[in-house]
Coordinates of C-alpha atoms in Angstrom, one line a residue:
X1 CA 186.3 256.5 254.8
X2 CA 182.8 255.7 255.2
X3 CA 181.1 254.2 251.5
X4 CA 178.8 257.3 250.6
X5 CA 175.5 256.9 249.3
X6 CA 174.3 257.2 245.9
X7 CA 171.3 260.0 246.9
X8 CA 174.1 262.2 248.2
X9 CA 176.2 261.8 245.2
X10 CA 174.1 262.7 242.6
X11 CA 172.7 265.5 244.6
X12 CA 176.2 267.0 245.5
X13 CA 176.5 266.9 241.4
X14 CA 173.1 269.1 241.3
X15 CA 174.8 271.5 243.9
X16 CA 178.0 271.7 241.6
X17 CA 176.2 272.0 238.4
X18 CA 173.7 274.7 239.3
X19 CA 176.3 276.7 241.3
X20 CA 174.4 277.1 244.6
X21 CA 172.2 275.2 246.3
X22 CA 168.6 276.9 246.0
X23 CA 169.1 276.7 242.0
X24 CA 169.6 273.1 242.6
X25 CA 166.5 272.9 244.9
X26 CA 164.8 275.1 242.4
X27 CA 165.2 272.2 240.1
X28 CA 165.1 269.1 242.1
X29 CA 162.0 270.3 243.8
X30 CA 162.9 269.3 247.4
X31 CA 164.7 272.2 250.3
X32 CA 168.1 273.7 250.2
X33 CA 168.5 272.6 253.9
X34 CA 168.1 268.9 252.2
X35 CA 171.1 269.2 250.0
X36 CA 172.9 271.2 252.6
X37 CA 172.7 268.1 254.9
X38 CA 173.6 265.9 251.6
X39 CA 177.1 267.2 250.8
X40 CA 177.9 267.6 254.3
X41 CA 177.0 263.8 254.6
X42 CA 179.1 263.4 252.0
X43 CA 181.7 265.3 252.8
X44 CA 182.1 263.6 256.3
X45 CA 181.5 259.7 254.4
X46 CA 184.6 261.2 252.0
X47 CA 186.5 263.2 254.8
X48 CA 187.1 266.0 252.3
X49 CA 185.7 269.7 251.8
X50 CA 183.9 269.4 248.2
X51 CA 182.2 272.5 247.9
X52 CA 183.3 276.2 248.8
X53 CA 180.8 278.0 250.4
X54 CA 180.5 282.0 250.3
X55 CA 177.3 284.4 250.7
X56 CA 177.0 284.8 246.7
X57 CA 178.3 281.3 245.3
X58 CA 179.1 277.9 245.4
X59 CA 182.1 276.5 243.6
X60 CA 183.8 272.7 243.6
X61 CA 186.7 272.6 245.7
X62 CA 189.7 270.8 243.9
X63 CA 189.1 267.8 245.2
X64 CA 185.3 268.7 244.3
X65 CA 186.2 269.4 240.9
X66 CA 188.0 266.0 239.8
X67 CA 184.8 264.2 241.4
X68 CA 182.5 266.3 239.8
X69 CA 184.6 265.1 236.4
X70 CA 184.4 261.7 236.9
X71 CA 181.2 261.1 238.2
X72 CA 179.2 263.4 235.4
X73 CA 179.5 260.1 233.2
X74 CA 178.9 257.7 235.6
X75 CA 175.8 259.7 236.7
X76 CA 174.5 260.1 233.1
X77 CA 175.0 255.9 231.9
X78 CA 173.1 255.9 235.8
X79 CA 170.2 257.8 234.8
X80 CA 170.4 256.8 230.8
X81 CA 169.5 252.8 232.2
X82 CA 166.7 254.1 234.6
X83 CA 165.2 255.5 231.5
X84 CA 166.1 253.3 229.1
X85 CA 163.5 250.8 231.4
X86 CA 161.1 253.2 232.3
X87 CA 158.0 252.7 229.9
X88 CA 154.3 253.3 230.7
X89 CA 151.1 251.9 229.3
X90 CA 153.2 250.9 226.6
X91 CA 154.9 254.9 225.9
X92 CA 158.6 255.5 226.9
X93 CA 159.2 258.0 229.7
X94 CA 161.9 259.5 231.6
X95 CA 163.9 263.1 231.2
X96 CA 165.2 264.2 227.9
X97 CA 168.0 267.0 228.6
X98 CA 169.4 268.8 225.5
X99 CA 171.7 271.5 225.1
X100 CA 171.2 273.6 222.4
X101 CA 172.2 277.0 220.9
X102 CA 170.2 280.1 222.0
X103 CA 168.7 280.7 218.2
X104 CA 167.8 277.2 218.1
X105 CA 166.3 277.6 221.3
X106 CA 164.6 280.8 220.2
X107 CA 162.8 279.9 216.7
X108 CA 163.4 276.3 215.6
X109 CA 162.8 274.2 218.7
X110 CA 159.6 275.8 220.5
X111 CA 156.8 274.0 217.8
X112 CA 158.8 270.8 217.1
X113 CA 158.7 270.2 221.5
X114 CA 155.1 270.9 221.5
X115 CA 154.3 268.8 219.1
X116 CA 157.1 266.0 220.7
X117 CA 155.5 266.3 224.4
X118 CA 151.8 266.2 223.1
X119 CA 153.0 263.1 221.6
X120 CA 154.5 261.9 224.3
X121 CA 153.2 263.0 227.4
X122 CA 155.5 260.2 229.5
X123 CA 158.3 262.1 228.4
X124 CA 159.7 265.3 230.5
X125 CA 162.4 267.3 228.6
X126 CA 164.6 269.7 230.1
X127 CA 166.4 271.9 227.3
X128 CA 169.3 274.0 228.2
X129 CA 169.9 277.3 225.9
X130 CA 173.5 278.4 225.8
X131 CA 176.4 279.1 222.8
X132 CA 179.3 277.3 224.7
X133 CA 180.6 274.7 223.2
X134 CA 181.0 271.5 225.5
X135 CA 181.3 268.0 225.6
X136 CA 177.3 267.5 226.1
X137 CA 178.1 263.6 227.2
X138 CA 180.3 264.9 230.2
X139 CA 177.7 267.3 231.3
X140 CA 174.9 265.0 231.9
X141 CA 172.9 265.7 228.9
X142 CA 171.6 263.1 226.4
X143 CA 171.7 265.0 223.2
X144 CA 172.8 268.5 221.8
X145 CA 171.9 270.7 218.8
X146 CA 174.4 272.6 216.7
X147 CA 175.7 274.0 213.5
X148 CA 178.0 271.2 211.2
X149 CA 181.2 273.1 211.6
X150 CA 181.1 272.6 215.4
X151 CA 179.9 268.8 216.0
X152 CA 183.1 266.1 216.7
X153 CA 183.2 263.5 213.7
X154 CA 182.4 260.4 216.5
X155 CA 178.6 261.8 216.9
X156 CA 175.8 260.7 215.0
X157 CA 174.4 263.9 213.6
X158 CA 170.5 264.0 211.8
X159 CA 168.6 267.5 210.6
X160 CA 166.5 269.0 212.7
X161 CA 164.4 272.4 211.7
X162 CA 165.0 273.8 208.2
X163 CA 167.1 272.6 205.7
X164 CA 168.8 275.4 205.1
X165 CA 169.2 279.3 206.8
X166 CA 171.3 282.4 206.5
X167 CA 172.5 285.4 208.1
X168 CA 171.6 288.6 206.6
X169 CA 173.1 292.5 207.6
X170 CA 170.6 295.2 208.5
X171 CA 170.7 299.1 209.6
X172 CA 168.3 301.5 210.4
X173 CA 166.8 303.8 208.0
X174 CA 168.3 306.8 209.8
X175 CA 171.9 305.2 209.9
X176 CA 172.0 304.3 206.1
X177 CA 170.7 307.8 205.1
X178 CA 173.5 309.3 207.6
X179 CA 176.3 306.8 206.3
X180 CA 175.2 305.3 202.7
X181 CA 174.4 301.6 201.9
X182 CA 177.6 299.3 201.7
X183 CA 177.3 298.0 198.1
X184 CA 180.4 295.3 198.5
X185 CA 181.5 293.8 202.1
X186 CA 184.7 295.9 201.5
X187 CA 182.6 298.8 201.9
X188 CA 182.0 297.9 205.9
X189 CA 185.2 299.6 206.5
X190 CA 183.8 302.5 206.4
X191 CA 180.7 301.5 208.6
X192 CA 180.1 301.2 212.1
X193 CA 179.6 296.8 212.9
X194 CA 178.0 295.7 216.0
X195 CA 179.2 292.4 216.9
X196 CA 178.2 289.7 218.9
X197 CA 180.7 288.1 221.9
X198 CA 179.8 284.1 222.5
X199 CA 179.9 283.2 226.1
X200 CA 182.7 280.8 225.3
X201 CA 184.9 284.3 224.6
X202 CA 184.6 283.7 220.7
X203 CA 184.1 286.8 218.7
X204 CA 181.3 286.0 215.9
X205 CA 182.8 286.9 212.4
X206 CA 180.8 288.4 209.3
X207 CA 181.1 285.9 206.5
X208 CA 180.2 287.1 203.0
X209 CA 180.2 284.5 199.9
X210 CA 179.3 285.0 196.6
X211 CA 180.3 282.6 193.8
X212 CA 184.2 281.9 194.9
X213 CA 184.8 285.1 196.2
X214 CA 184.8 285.0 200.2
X215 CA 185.3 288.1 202.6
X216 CA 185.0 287.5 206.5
X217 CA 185.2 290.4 208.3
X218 CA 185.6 291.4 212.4
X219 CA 183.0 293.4 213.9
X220 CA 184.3 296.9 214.7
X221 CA 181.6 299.6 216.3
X222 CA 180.8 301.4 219.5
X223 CA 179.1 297.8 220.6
X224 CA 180.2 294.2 221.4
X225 CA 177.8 292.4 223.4
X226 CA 177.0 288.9 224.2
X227 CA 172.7 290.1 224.3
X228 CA 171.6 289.6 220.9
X229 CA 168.6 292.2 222.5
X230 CA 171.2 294.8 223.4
X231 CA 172.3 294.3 220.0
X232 CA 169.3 295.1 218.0
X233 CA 168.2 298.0 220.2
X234 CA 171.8 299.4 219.4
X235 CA 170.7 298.5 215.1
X236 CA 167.8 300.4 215.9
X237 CA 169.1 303.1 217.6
X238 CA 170.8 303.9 214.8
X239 CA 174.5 303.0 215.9
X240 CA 175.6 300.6 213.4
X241 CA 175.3 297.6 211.5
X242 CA 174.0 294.5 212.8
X243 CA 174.4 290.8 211.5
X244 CA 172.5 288.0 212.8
X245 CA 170.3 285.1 211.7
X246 CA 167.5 286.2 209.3
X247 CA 164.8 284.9 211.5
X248 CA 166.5 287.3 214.1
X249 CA 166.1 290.2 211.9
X250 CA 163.4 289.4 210.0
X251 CA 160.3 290.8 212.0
X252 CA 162.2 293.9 212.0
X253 CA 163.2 294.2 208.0
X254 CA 159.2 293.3 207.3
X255 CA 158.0 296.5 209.8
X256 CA 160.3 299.1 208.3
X257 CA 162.9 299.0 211.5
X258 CA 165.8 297.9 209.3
X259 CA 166.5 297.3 206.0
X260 CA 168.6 294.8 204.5
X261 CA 171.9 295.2 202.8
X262 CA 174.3 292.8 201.0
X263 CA 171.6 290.3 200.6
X264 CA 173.7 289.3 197.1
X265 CA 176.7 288.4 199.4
X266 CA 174.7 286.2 201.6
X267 CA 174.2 282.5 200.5
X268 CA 172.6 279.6 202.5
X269 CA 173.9 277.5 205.0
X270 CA 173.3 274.1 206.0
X271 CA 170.7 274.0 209.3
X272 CA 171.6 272.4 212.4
X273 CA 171.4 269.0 213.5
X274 CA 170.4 267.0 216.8
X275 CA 173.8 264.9 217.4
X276 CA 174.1 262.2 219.7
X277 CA 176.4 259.2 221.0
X278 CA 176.1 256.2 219.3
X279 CA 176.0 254.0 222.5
X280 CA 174.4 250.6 222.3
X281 CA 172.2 251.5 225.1
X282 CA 169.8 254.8 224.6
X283 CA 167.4 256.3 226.7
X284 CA 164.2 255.5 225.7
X285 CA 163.2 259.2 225.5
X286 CA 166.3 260.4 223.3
X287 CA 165.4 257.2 221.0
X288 CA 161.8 258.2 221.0
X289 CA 163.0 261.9 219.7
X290 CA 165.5 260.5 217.0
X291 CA 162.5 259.0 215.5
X292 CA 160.0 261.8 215.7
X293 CA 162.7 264.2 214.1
X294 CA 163.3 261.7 211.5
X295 CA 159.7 261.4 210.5
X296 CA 159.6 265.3 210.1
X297 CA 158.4 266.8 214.0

């Protein structure tokens, strides 16, 4: 076996990760017929098949797969100590890659990275938007943003955005005059729910507090959908009941579209937080981040 090099390494890991190789040369910037001639290299230095190849995808082999596993670390503490150098005219610089939730994405982050970049204009960021939980070490990103209830107790864990948020419940004028306004959350028996499907598989529930008393209930309606836009249209068609993040709904509740109900059964909820590794050695760009979210973005 022939040692491979580095280059082809960490570009097979692009291949992998983006699942095809113009994606990867989408994001690399350089020709799919470079990383073509990569993994082959590879897979000749290696003298194993990494990557399946078809018309509409690219997937790891096995072999692929347990490479891809172990080398996702190693490639991250790789690129982590390139950054963790890289400083110019006194500024750190480098890549910043955060995983984040899709509302987080949508209408907490977008003011607090344009004020970060203009700050820091050494600094490239690349944020990936997505509801699946994962291990954001092994996947090559530096940080990740989520809710309390879903962050492992051996991260370091600081606000970021508001303080506090809530979900609120909404249906169109026409749907409540057609099927009255629920007064208590037992009351959405007798409605029709929209609900939301994760991309991890994970059904979002309807939680409803109100002193001690608690009711969480499953969506049940003529939609399930993992689009929080094919969701509202649906609200606003009139089909059912939709439950989302207030911000979500909000622009919606103010024009008229929908109208609130069971705001007296909704109670804030803590905001999310950017969590992190506590390694000895941090990038200088995630470092520089910590310490513009802890001085208010």
């Amino acid at each position: 076996m022939t040692t491979p090099n580095l280059d082809d390494i960490r570009l097979f890991a692009s291949v992998a990760e983006a699942g095809g190789f113009r994606s990867a040369a989408q994001d690399r910037n350089v020709s799919a017929s470079s990383l073509s001639d990569a993994v082959r290299r590879l897979e000749g230095d290696l003298g194993v098949r990494l990557l399946n190849r078809t018309t509409r995808s690219v997937t790891p082999t096995e072999a692929g797969q347990r490479l891809l596993e172990r080398l996702r670390p190693a490639l991250a503490e790789i690129s982590d100590a390139l950054d963790g150098l890289a400083v110019r005219d006194g500024q750190p610089s480098g890549t910043l890659r955060l995983n984040v939730p899709t509302v987080v994405a949508h209408y907490i982050l977008p003011p607090i990275i344009a004020r970060f970049l203009a700050a820091h204009p050494g600094i490239r960021m690349e944020i990936i938007a997505e509801d699946t939980f994962l291990d954001v070490l092994a996947h090559g990103f530096d940080a990740g943003i989520r809710y309390e209830e879903s962050i492992a107790r051996d991260m370091i864990a600081i606000p970021i955005g508001p303080k506090y948020q809530r979900f609120a419940v909404a249906g169109s004028p026409a749907y409540l005059a057609a099927h009255g306004v629920p007064k208590h959350p037992r009351d959405l028996a007798d409605h029709a729910r929209i609900g939301h499907r994760f991309a991890s598989g994970h059904l979002a529930l309807w939680d409803f507090e109100r002193g001690a008393k608690r009711f969480r209930i499953a969506p049940e309606g003529p939609l399930i959908s993992s689009s929080h836009a094919i969701g509202m249209a649906a609200a606003l068609a009139g089909l059912g009941l939709i439950a989302s993040f207030a911000e979500y709904l909000q622009p919606e509740i103010d024009r008229g579209a929908l109208v609130q109900v069971l705001s007296d059964w909704q109670e804030d909820f803590p905001g999310p937080s950017l969590y992190y590794h506590s390694r000895r050695h941090m990038p200088a760009p995630l470092r520089a981040f910590i310490d513009f979210v802890k001085a208010g973005g």
